Amino acid sequence: MSRIGKQPIPIASGVDVAVENGTIRVKGPQGELSFTHHPKVSVSVDEQDKSVRVERPNDQRETRALHGLTRALIANMVQGVQTPYVKKLEIEGVGYQASLNGKELALQVGYANTIRLQVPDLVDCELPSATQIVVKSIDKHAVGQFAANIRQVRPVEPYKGKGIRYSDERVRRKAGKAFAGG
């Protein structure tokens, strides 16, 4: 039995979970998310225990994998509608900065052109300063993917530490070439 999959997902007060024809709808104070689960697993909502259970019919390899995955995705949805997921990024380098124009994030990170990224629908993007980016959403996947797309524009290089990094990311610095004496 999957250690993750067999655990029930507790439903907090203020969150509604409904299952209809393989589609799970989670509604909470922050918004609403929906997800269509794979037909090889079954999802049921227990109103008395205020929990969601994911069950599988057999122990085949694919079904075991889908069991834990489905449970984790539903748990992320339940948590996301309560408190949004947040990723913080920092831009480091002389002249490197970001600006926000409506739903378009503009990055000036050492290229000849300004890199423009469209902010997805479910995602909110904030700029506390020109070198800090805060990405928020109720959808964990959307936050992680958009933050990864931003970071991919200019990953941190190991010699000077210039680039875009997560705020909690530690970059291993390299020494560089030693001065040739002689």
Tab-separated table of C-alpha atoms in Angstrom:
chain	number	residue	atom	x	y	z
A	1	MET	CA	0.000	0.000	0.000
A	2	SER	CA	1.258	3.464	-0.821
A	3	ARG	CA	2.289	5.314	2.324
A	4	ILE	CA	1.145	8.618	0.846
A	5	GLY	CA	-1.941	7.302	-0.950
A	6	LYS	CA	-3.511	5.536	2.021
A	7	GLN	CA	-3.535	8.645	4.216
A	8	PRO	CA	-6.858	10.499	4.250
A	9	ILE	CA	-6.816	14.181	3.251
A	10	PRO	CA	-8.337	16.314	6.021
A	11	ILE	CA	-10.746	19.023	4.875
A	12	ALA	CA	-10.550	22.248	6.882
A	13	SER	CA	-13.571	24.344	7.692
A	14	GLY	CA	-14.495	26.716	4.883
A	15	VAL	CA	-13.325	24.274	2.184
A	16	ASP	CA	-15.826	22.296	0.081
A	17	VAL	CA	-14.799	19.197	-1.890
A	18	ALA	CA	-17.120	17.590	-4.454
A	19	VAL	CA	-16.533	14.572	-6.713
A	20	GLU	CA	-18.620	14.235	-9.900
A	21	ASN	CA	-17.871	11.861	-12.808
A	22	GLY	CA	-14.152	11.671	-12.045
A	23	THR	CA	-13.747	15.420	-11.546
A	24	ILE	CA	-12.797	16.781	-8.148
A	25	ARG	CA	-13.784	20.372	-7.365
A	26	VAL	CA	-12.210	22.095	-4.381
A	27	LYS	CA	-13.649	25.438	-3.324
A	28	GLY	CA	-12.226	27.594	-0.550
A	29	PRO	CA	-11.781	31.165	0.644
A	30	GLN	CA	-8.988	31.873	-1.880
A	31	GLY	CA	-10.678	30.405	-4.972
A	32	GLU	CA	-11.722	27.230	-6.763
A	33	LEU	CA	-9.699	24.454	-8.422
A	34	SER	CA	-10.749	21.349	-10.344
A	35	PHE	CA	-8.913	18.188	-11.369
A	36	THR	CA	-9.947	15.114	-13.366
A	37	HIS	CA	-8.375	12.025	-11.820
A	38	HIS	CA	-7.321	8.878	-13.678
A	39	PRO	CA	-10.089	6.258	-13.988
A	40	LYS	CA	-7.861	3.551	-12.413
A	41	VAL	CA	-8.197	5.152	-8.956
A	42	SER	CA	-11.346	6.093	-7.063
A	43	VAL	CA	-11.863	9.188	-4.936
A	44	SER	CA	-14.514	9.496	-2.236
A	45	VAL	CA	-15.463	12.279	0.160
A	46	ASP	CA	-16.431	11.349	3.731
A	47	GLU	CA	-18.678	14.137	5.036
A	48	GLN	CA	-18.707	12.868	8.651
A	49	ASP	CA	-14.911	12.635	9.039
A	50	LYS	CA	-14.384	15.730	6.864
A	51	SER	CA	-11.805	13.887	4.752
A	52	VAL	CA	-11.097	12.687	1.208
A	53	ARG	CA	-9.889	9.150	0.500
A	54	VAL	CA	-8.135	7.848	-2.619
A	55	GLU	CA	-8.323	4.091	-3.243
A	56	ARG	CA	-6.951	1.747	-5.875
A	57	PRO	CA	-8.439	-1.546	-7.105
A	58	ASN	CA	-5.212	-3.567	-7.515
A	59	ASP	CA	-1.445	-3.541	-6.921
A	60	GLN	CA	-0.226	-3.060	-10.480
A	61	ARG	CA	2.734	-0.741	-10.882
A	62	GLU	CA	0.842	1.990	-12.763
A	63	THR	CA	-2.070	1.934	-10.324
A	64	ARG	CA	0.271	2.192	-7.331
A	65	ALA	CA	1.956	5.235	-8.893
A	66	LEU	CA	-1.374	6.918	-9.691
A	67	HIS	CA	-2.613	6.265	-6.144
A	68	GLY	CA	0.030	8.411	-4.412
A	69	LEU	CA	0.064	11.012	-7.188
A	70	THR	CA	-3.703	11.562	-7.093
A	71	ARG	CA	-3.690	11.881	-3.313
A	72	ALA	CA	-0.820	14.414	-3.405
A	73	LEU	CA	-2.490	16.517	-6.118
A	74	ILE	CA	-5.779	16.667	-4.198
A	75	ALA	CA	-3.952	17.538	-0.953
A	76	ASN	CA	-2.148	20.380	-2.768
A	77	MET	CA	-5.495	21.677	-4.065
A	78	VAL	CA	-7.062	21.602	-0.579
A	79	GLN	CA	-4.081	23.436	0.908
A	80	GLY	CA	-3.905	25.943	-1.965
A	81	VAL	CA	-7.491	27.160	-1.625
A	82	GLN	CA	-6.796	27.887	2.068
A	83	THR	CA	-3.428	29.650	1.746
A	84	PRO	CA	-1.839	30.486	-1.624
A	85	TYR	CA	1.535	29.061	-2.593
A	86	VAL	CA	4.373	31.603	-2.814
A	87	LYS	CA	7.752	31.534	-4.577
A	88	LYS	CA	10.211	34.404	-4.148
A	89	LEU	CA	12.951	35.142	-6.662
A	90	GLU	CA	15.875	37.563	-6.520
A	91	ILE	CA	17.714	39.193	-9.416
A	92	GLU	CA	21.400	39.848	-8.882
A	93	GLY	CA	23.710	41.747	-11.222
A	94	VAL	CA	24.558	45.305	-12.198
A	95	GLY	CA	21.675	46.776	-14.199
A	96	TYR	CA	19.541	43.634	-13.833
A	97	GLN	CA	15.912	44.437	-13.019
A	98	ALA	CA	12.283	43.479	-13.544
A	99	SER	CA	9.146	45.486	-14.252
A	100	LEU	CA	5.484	44.564	-14.416
A	101	ASN	CA	3.104	45.961	-17.052
A	102	GLY	CA	-0.357	44.522	-16.408
A	103	LYS	CA	-0.042	40.784	-17.007
A	104	GLU	CA	3.417	41.023	-18.599
A	105	LEU	CA	6.679	40.624	-16.696
A	106	ALA	CA	9.632	42.390	-18.357
A	107	LEU	CA	13.145	41.230	-17.391
A	108	GLN	CA	16.317	43.156	-18.163
A	109	VAL	CA	19.056	40.689	-17.323
A	110	GLY	CA	22.058	41.469	-19.494
A	111	TYR	CA	20.696	40.606	-22.925
A	112	ALA	CA	20.345	43.091	-25.760
A	113	ASN	CA	16.551	42.655	-25.671
A	114	THR	CA	14.130	42.859	-22.775
A	115	ILE	CA	12.667	39.416	-22.075
A	116	ARG	CA	8.872	39.557	-21.732
A	117	LEU	CA	6.897	36.771	-20.046
A	118	GLN	CA	3.091	36.573	-19.903
A	119	VAL	CA	1.815	35.932	-16.368
A	120	PRO	CA	-0.597	32.935	-16.419
A	121	ASP	CA	-4.255	33.417	-15.454
A	122	LEU	CA	-4.183	31.762	-12.026
A	123	VAL	CA	-0.881	33.387	-11.025
A	124	ASP	CA	-0.340	36.770	-9.342
A	125	CYS	CA	3.048	38.417	-9.696
A	126	GLU	CA	4.317	41.215	-7.434
A	127	LEU	CA	7.506	43.268	-7.423
A	128	PRO	CA	8.398	44.578	-3.942
A	129	SER	CA	11.519	46.087	-5.549
A	130	ALA	CA	13.099	46.067	-9.000
A	131	THR	CA	15.260	43.076	-8.028
A	132	GLN	CA	12.669	40.947	-6.217
A	133	ILE	CA	9.811	38.945	-7.734
A	134	VAL	CA	7.019	37.292	-5.715
A	135	VAL	CA	4.880	34.688	-7.516
A	136	LYS	CA	1.587	33.652	-5.791
A	137	SER	CA	-1.240	31.305	-6.720
A	138	ILE	CA	-3.642	28.734	-5.299
A	139	ASP	CA	-2.296	26.233	-7.863
A	140	LYS	CA	1.038	24.761	-6.704
A	141	HIS	CA	1.998	23.580	-10.194
A	142	ALA	CA	1.335	26.978	-11.782
A	143	VAL	CA	3.491	28.774	-9.180
A	144	GLY	CA	6.391	26.361	-9.551
A	145	GLN	CA	6.279	26.336	-13.342
A	146	PHE	CA	6.119	30.119	-13.751
A	147	ALA	CA	8.904	30.635	-11.187
A	148	ALA	CA	11.026	28.073	-13.062
A	149	ASN	CA	10.320	29.862	-16.364
A	150	ILE	CA	11.482	33.159	-14.846
A	151	ARG	CA	14.633	31.578	-13.423
A	152	GLN	CA	15.399	29.875	-16.748
A	153	VAL	CA	15.745	33.275	-18.471
A	154	ARG	CA	19.105	33.851	-16.718
A	155	PRO	CA	20.183	31.083	-14.291
A	156	VAL	CA	22.798	32.057	-11.717
A	157	GLU	CA	26.347	31.630	-12.964
A	158	PRO	CA	28.874	30.250	-10.445
A	159	TYR	CA	31.717	32.771	-10.879
A	160	LYS	CA	30.151	36.155	-10.089
A	161	GLY	CA	26.750	34.974	-8.843
A	162	LYS	CA	24.840	37.046	-11.418
A	163	GLY	CA	21.398	35.910	-12.536
A	164	ILE	CA	17.944	35.031	-11.232
A	165	ARG	CA	17.703	32.768	-8.186
A	166	TYR	CA	15.137	31.591	-5.672
A	167	SER	CA	15.403	33.551	-2.419
A	168	ASP	CA	16.324	30.416	-0.437
A	169	GLU	CA	18.708	29.053	-3.091
A	170	ARG	CA	22.398	28.771	-2.230
A	171	VAL	CA	24.804	29.082	-5.160
A	172	ARG	CA	28.143	27.280	-5.021
A	173	ARG	CA	30.731	29.786	-6.091
A	174	LYS	CA	33.829	28.824	-8.090
A	175	ALA	CA	37.220	30.429	-7.606
A	176	GLY	CA	37.947	31.273	-11.244
A	177	LYS	CA	41.362	31.312	-12.848
A	178	ALA	CA	44.361	32.058	-10.690
A	179	PHE	CA	46.493	35.025	-11.710
A	180	ALA	CA	49.377	33.801	-13.873
A	181	GLY	CA	52.588	34.904	-12.197
A	182	GLY	CA	56.022	34.686	-13.593
